[in-house]
Coordinates of C-alpha atoms in Angstrom, one line a residue:
X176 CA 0.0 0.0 0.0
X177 CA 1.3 3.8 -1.0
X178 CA 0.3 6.1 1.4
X179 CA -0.3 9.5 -0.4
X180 CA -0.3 13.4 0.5
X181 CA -2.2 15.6 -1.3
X182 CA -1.2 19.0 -1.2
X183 CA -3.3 21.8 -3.2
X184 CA -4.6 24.8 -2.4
X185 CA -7.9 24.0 -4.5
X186 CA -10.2 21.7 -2.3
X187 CA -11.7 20.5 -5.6
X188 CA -8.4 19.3 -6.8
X189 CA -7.7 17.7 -3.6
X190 CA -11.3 15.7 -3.5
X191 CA -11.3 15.0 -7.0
X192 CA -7.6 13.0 -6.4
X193 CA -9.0 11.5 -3.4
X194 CA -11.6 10.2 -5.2
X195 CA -9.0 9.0 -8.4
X196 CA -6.6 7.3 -5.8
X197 CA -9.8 5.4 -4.2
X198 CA -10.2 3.7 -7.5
X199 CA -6.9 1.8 -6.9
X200 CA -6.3 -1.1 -4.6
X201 CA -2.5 0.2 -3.8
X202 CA -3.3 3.6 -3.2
X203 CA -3.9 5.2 0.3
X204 CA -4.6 8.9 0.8
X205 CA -3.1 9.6 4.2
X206 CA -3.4 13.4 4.6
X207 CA -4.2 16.3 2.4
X208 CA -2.4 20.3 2.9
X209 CA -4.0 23.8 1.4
X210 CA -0.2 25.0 0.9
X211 CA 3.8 24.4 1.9
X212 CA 3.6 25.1 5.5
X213 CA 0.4 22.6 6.1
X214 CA 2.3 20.2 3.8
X215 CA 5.3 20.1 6.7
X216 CA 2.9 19.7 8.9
X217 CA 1.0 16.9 7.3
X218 CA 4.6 15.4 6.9
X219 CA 5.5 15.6 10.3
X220 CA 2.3 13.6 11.4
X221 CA 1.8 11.3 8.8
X222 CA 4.1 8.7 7.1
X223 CA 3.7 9.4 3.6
X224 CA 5.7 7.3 1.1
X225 CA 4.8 10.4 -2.2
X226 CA 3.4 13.8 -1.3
X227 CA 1.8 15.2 -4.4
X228 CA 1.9 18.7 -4.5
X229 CA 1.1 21.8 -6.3
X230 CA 3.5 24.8 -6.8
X231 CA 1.4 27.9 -6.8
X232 CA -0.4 28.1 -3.4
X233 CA -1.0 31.1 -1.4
X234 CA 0.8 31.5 2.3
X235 CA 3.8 28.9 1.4
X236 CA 4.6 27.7 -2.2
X237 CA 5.4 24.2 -2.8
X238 CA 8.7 26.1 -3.6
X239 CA 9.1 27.5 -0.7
X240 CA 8.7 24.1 1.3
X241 CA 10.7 21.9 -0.9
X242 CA 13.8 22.3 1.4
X243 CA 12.1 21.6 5.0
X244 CA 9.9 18.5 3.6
X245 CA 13.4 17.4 2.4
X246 CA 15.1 17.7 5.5
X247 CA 12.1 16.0 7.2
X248 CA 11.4 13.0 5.0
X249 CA 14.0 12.5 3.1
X250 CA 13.1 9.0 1.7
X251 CA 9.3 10.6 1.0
X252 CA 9.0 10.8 -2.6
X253 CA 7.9 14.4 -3.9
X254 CA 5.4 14.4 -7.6
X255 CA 5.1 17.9 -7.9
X256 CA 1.6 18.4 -10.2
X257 CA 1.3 21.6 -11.7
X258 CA -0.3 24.0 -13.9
X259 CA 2.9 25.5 -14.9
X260 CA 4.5 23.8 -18.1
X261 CA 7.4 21.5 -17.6
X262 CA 10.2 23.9 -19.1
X263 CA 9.3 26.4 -17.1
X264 CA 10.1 24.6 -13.7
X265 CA 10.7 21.1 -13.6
X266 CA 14.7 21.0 -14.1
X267 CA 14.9 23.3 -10.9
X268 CA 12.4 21.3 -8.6
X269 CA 14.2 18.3 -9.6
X270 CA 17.7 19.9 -8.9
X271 CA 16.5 20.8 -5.8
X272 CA 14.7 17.1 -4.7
X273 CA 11.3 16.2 -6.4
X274 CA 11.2 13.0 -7.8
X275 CA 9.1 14.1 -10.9
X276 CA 6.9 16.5 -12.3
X277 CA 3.8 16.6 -14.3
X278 CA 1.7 19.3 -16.0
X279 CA -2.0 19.3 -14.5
X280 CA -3.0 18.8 -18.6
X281 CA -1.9 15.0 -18.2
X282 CA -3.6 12.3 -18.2
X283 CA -4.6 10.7 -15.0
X284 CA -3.4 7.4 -15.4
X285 CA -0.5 9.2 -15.6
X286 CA -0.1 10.3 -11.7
X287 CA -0.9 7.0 -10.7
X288 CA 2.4 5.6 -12.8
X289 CA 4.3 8.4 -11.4
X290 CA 3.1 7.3 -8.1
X291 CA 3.9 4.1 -8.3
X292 CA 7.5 4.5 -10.0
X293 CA 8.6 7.3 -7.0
X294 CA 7.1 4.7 -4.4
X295 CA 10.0 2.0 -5.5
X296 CA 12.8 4.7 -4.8
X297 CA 13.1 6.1 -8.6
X298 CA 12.3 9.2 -10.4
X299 CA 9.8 9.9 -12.7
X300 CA 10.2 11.9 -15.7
X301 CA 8.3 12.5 -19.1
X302 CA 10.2 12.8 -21.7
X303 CA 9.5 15.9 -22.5
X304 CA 11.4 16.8 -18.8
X305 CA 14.2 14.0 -20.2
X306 CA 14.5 16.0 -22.7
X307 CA 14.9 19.4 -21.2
X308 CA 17.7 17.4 -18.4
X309 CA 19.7 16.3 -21.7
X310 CA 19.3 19.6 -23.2
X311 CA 20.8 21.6 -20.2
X312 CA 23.6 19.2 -19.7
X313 CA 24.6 20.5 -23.6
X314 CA 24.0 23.7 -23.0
X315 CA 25.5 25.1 -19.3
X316 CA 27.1 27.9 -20.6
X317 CA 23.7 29.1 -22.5
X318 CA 20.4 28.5 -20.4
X319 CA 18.5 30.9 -19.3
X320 CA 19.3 33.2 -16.7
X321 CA 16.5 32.1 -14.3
X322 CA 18.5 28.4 -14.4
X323 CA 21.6 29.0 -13.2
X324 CA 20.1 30.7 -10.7
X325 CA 20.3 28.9 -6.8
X326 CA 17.7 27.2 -5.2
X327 CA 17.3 30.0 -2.6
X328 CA 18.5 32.8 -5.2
X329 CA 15.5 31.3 -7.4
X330 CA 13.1 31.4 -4.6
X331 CA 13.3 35.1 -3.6
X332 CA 13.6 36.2 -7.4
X333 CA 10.1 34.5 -7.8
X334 CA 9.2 36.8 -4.5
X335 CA 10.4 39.7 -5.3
X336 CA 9.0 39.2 -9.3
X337 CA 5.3 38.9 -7.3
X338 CA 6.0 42.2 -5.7
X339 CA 7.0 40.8 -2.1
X340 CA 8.9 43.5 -0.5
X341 CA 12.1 42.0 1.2
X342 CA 10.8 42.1 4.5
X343 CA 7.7 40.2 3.0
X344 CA 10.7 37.3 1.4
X345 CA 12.5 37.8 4.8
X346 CA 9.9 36.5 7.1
X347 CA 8.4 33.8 4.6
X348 CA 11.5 32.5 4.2
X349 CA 12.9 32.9 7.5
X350 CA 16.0 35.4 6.7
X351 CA 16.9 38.5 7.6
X352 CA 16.5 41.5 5.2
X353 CA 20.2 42.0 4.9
X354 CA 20.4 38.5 3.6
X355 CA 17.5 39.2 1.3
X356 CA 19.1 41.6 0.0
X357 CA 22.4 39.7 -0.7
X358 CA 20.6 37.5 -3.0
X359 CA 18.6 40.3 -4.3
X360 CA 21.9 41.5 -5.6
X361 CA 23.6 38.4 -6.6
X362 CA 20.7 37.2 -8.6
X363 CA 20.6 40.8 -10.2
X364 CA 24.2 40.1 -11.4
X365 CA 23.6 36.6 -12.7
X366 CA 20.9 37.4 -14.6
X367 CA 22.2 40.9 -15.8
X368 CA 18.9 43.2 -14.7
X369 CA 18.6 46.3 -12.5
X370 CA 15.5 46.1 -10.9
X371 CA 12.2 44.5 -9.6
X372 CA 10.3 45.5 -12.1
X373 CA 13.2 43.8 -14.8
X374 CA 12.4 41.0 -12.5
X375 CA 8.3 41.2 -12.5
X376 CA 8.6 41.3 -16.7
X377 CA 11.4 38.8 -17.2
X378 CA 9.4 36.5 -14.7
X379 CA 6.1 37.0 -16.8
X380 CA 7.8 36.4 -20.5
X381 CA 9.1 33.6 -19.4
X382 CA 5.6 32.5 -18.0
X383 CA 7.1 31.6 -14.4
X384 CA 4.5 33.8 -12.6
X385 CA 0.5 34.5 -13.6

């Protein structure tokens, strides 16, 4: 039996899964989480063997939790489902720990494969993410700025592209401002703008935010 997490801030997502998973024997839905910070929570009292979480949730991202869910299950497989397409997240989120990634747009027999694959220790990707994984290893020196960006230097870009202030990225993140700021900086360098609102439209061409 695979117990399951469901972690979406939409509560018909979440029943609509529950009620998908149901349909097979080896499934078990443990727990379900609105957003990142329920999702650690759910984690902590639960033994889940694959959280499935969305990205986009208000409060904490499935971004944001990726590093404490790590640190407190590390064996827990992550399948992160989301709206976004695949090139415009998945290399990070699997650099920084999730066992796979599908667009919501997939079939549903789909997530239950997934499931079962990151159950039995390995990861699961499309080939459309295989592909962008064998791309990048071709091409270092020429991704896109937003990829050779660092996990954290990723997450307070996204912030600051929303229009978080750095006291707003500070306390969700648990920094101080001066730290904020660091990255702020650093991830200015890297990918060569000068300010948030370069941020907010580089962010929104490259369809990483709504």
């Amino acid at each position: 039996m695979i117990n399951i997490g469901i972690v979406d801030d939409h509560a018909i997502v979440r029943s609509g899964l529950r009620q998908f998973f149901a349909e097979h024997v080896d499934l078990r839905v443990a727990g379900e989480a609105a957003n990142g910070r329920e999702a650690i929570d759910l984690v902590r009292q639960h033994p889940i063997d694959v959280l499935v979480m969305d990205l986009s949730m208000p409060g904490q991202s499935g971004l944001d939790a990726m590093a404490m869910l790590r640190a407190k299950a590390p064996d827990m497989g992550i399948l992160i489902l989301s709206g976004y397409p695949e090139e415009h997240y998945a290399i990070n989120l699997i650099r920084q720990g999730a066992s796979g990634y599908l667009n919501k747009e997939c079939d549903p027999a789909e997530i239950v494969e997934a499931i079962r694959t990151i159950a039995q220790g390995r990861r699961y990707l499309t080939p459309a993410v295989a592909e962008l994984l064998a791309q990048q290893l071709h091409r270092k020196d020429d991704a896109p700025p937003h990829e050779q960006l660092s996990e954290r230097e990723f997450q307070v870009f996204l912030k600051l592209a929303r229009g978080e202030t750095a006291g707003d990225v500070a306390k969700s993140l648990s920094l101080s401002v001066k730290t904020v700021s660091t990255y702020r900086t650093r991830l200015m360098e890297k990918m060569g703008l000068g300010s948030n609102s370069d941020l907010t439209y580089y962010a929104l061409k490259n369809r990483l935010i709504d």
